[in-house]
CSV table of C-alpha atoms in Angstrom, one decimal:
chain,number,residue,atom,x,y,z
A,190,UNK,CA,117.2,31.8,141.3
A,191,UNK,CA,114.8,32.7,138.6
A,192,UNK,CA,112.0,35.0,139.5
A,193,UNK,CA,108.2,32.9,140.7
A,194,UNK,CA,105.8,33.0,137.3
A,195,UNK,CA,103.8,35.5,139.7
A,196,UNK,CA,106.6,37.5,139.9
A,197,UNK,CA,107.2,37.9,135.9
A,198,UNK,CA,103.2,38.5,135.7
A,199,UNK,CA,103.4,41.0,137.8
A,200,UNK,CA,106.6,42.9,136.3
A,201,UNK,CA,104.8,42.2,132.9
A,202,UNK,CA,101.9,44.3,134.3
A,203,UNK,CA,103.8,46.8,135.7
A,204,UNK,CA,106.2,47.1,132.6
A,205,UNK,CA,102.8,47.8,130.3
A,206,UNK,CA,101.3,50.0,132.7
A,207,UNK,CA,103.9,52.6,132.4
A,208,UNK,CA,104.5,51.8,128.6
A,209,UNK,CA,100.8,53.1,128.1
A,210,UNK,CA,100.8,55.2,130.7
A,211,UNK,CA,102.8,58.2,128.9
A,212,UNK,CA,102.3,59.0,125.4
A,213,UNK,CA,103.8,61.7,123.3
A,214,UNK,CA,101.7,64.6,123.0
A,215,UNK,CA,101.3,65.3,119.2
A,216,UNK,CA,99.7,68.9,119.6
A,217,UNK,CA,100.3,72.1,122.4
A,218,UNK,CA,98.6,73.3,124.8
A,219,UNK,CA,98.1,77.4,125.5
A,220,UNK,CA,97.4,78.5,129.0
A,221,UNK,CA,95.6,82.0,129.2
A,222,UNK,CA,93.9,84.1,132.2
A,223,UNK,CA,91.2,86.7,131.7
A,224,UNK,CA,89.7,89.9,133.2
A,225,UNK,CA,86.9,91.6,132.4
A,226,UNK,CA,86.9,95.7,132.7
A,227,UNK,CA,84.5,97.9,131.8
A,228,UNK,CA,84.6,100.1,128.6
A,229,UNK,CA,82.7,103.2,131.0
A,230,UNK,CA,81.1,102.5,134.2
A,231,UNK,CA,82.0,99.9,136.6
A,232,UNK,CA,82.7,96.1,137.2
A,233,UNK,CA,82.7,95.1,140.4
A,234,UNK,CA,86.1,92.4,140.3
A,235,UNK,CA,84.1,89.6,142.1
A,236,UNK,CA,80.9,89.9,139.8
A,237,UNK,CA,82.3,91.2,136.6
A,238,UNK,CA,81.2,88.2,134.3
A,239,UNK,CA,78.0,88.2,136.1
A,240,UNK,CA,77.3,91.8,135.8
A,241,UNK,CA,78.6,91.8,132.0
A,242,UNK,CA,76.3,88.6,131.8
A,243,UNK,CA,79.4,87.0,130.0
A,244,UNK,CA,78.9,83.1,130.5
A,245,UNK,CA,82.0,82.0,128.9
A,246,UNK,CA,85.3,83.1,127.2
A,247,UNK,CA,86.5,81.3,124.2
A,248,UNK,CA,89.9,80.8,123.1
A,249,UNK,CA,90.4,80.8,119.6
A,250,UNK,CA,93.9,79.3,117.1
A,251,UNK,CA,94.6,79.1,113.6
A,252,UNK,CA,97.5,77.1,112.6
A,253,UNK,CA,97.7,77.2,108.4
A,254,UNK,CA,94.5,76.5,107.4
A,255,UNK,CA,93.2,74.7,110.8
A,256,UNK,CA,91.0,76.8,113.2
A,257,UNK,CA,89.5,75.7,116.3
A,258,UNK,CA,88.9,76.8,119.7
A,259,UNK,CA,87.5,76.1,123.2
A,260,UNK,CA,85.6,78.0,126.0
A,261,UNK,CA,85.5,77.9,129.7
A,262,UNK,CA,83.4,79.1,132.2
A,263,UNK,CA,84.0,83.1,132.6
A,264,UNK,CA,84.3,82.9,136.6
A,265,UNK,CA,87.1,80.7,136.1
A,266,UNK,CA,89.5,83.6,135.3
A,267,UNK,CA,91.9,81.2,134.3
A,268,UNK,CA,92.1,78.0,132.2
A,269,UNK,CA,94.2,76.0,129.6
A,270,UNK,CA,93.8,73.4,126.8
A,271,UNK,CA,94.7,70.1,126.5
A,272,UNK,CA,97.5,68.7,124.3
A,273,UNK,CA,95.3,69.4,121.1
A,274,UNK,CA,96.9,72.5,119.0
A,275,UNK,CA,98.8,72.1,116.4
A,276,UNK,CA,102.6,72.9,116.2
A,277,UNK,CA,103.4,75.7,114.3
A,278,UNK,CA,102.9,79.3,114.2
A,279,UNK,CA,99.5,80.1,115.6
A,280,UNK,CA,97.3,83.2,115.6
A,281,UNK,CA,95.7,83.4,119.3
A,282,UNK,CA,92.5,85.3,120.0
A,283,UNK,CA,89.9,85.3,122.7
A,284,UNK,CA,86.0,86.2,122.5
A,285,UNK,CA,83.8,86.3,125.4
A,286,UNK,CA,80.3,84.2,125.1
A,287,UNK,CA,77.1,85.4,126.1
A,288,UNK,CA,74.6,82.4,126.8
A,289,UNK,CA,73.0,82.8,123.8
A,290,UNK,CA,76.1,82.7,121.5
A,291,UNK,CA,79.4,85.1,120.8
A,292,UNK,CA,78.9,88.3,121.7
A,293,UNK,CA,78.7,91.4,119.6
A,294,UNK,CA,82.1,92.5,118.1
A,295,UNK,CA,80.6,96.5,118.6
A,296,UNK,CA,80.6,95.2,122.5
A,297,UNK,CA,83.3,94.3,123.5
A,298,UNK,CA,87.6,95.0,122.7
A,299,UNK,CA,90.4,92.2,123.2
A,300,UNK,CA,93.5,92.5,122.2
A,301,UNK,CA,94.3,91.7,118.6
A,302,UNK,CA,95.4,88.5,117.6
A,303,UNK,CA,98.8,87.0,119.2
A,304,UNK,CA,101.1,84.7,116.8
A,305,UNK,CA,102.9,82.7,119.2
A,306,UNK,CA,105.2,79.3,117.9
A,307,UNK,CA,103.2,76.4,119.3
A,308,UNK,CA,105.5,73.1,119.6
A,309,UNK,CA,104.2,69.5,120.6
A,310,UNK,CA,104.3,68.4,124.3
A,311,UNK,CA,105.0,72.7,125.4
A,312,UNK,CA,102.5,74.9,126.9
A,313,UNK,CA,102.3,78.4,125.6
A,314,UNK,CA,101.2,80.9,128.1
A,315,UNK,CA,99.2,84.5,126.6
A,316,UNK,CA,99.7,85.4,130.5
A,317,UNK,CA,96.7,88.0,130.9
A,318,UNK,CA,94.4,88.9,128.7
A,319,UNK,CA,91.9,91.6,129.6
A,320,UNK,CA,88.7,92.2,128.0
A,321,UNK,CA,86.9,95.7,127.7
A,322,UNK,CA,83.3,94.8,127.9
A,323,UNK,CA,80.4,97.7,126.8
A,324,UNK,CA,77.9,97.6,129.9
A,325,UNK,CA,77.0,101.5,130.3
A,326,UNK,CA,74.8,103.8,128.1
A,327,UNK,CA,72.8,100.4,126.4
A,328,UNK,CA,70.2,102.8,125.6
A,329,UNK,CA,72.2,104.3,122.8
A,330,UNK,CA,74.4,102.1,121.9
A,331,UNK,CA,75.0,98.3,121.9
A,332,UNK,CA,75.8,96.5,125.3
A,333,UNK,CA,77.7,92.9,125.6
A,334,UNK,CA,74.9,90.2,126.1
A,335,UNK,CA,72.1,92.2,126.2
């Protein structure tokens, strides 16, 4: 007994559903999580990106001659991009974002860039990164976001 033309519609449907449902990722992802510390003085751990006034931390790559990079929201602590690095080796850096743009390199340290191999459809973790931010002192010298 052949299958009702309802039936065959509704295999059809199904059968394209899940054809278009899962495409091959052509890029990586990295996955990262941050903490902010303080250079002298204290950060409370709750408040620190609100005390630093960092608004944001941005994830930079460089694959060859291709750079980009992305930013979340600093009290997110944690975050990771979509499908959209390219494979290869990658230089990895972060830099935390003040509202009214990058902050200061004399502000803050971050570890030095981190090569990792990036392959399509795999997520490469840089586990934690922590971020020394300059909030003491501001008087005499330059203070992140201020």
């Amino acid at each position: 007994m052949a299958p009702s033309a309802s039936t065959r519609l509704l295999l059809l449907t199904l059968g394209a559903a899940a054809a278009t449902a899962c495409t091959e990722a052509e890029g990586g992802a990295i996955e990262l999580s941050w903490k902010l510390r303080a250079l002298a003085g204290a950060l409370p751990d709750d408040a620190a990106c609100a005390t630093a006034d960092v608004s944001a931390i941005r994830l930079w790559w460089q694959v060859d001659d291709q750079r980009a990079s992305t930013s979340w929201p600093c009290p997110d602590n944690r975050a990771a991009t979509a499908f959209v690095v390219p494979p290869g080796q990658a230089s990895i850096w972060v830099q935390p974002e003040c509202l009214t743009g990058l902050a200061g390199e004399a502000t803050y340290e971050a570890p030095p860039p981190i090569v990792r191999t990036i392959r399509a459809g795999d997520v490469t973790s840089l586990d934690a990164v922590v971020i020394a931010v300059q909030i003491a002192d501001c008087d005499n010298q330059p203070c992140i976001c201020r």
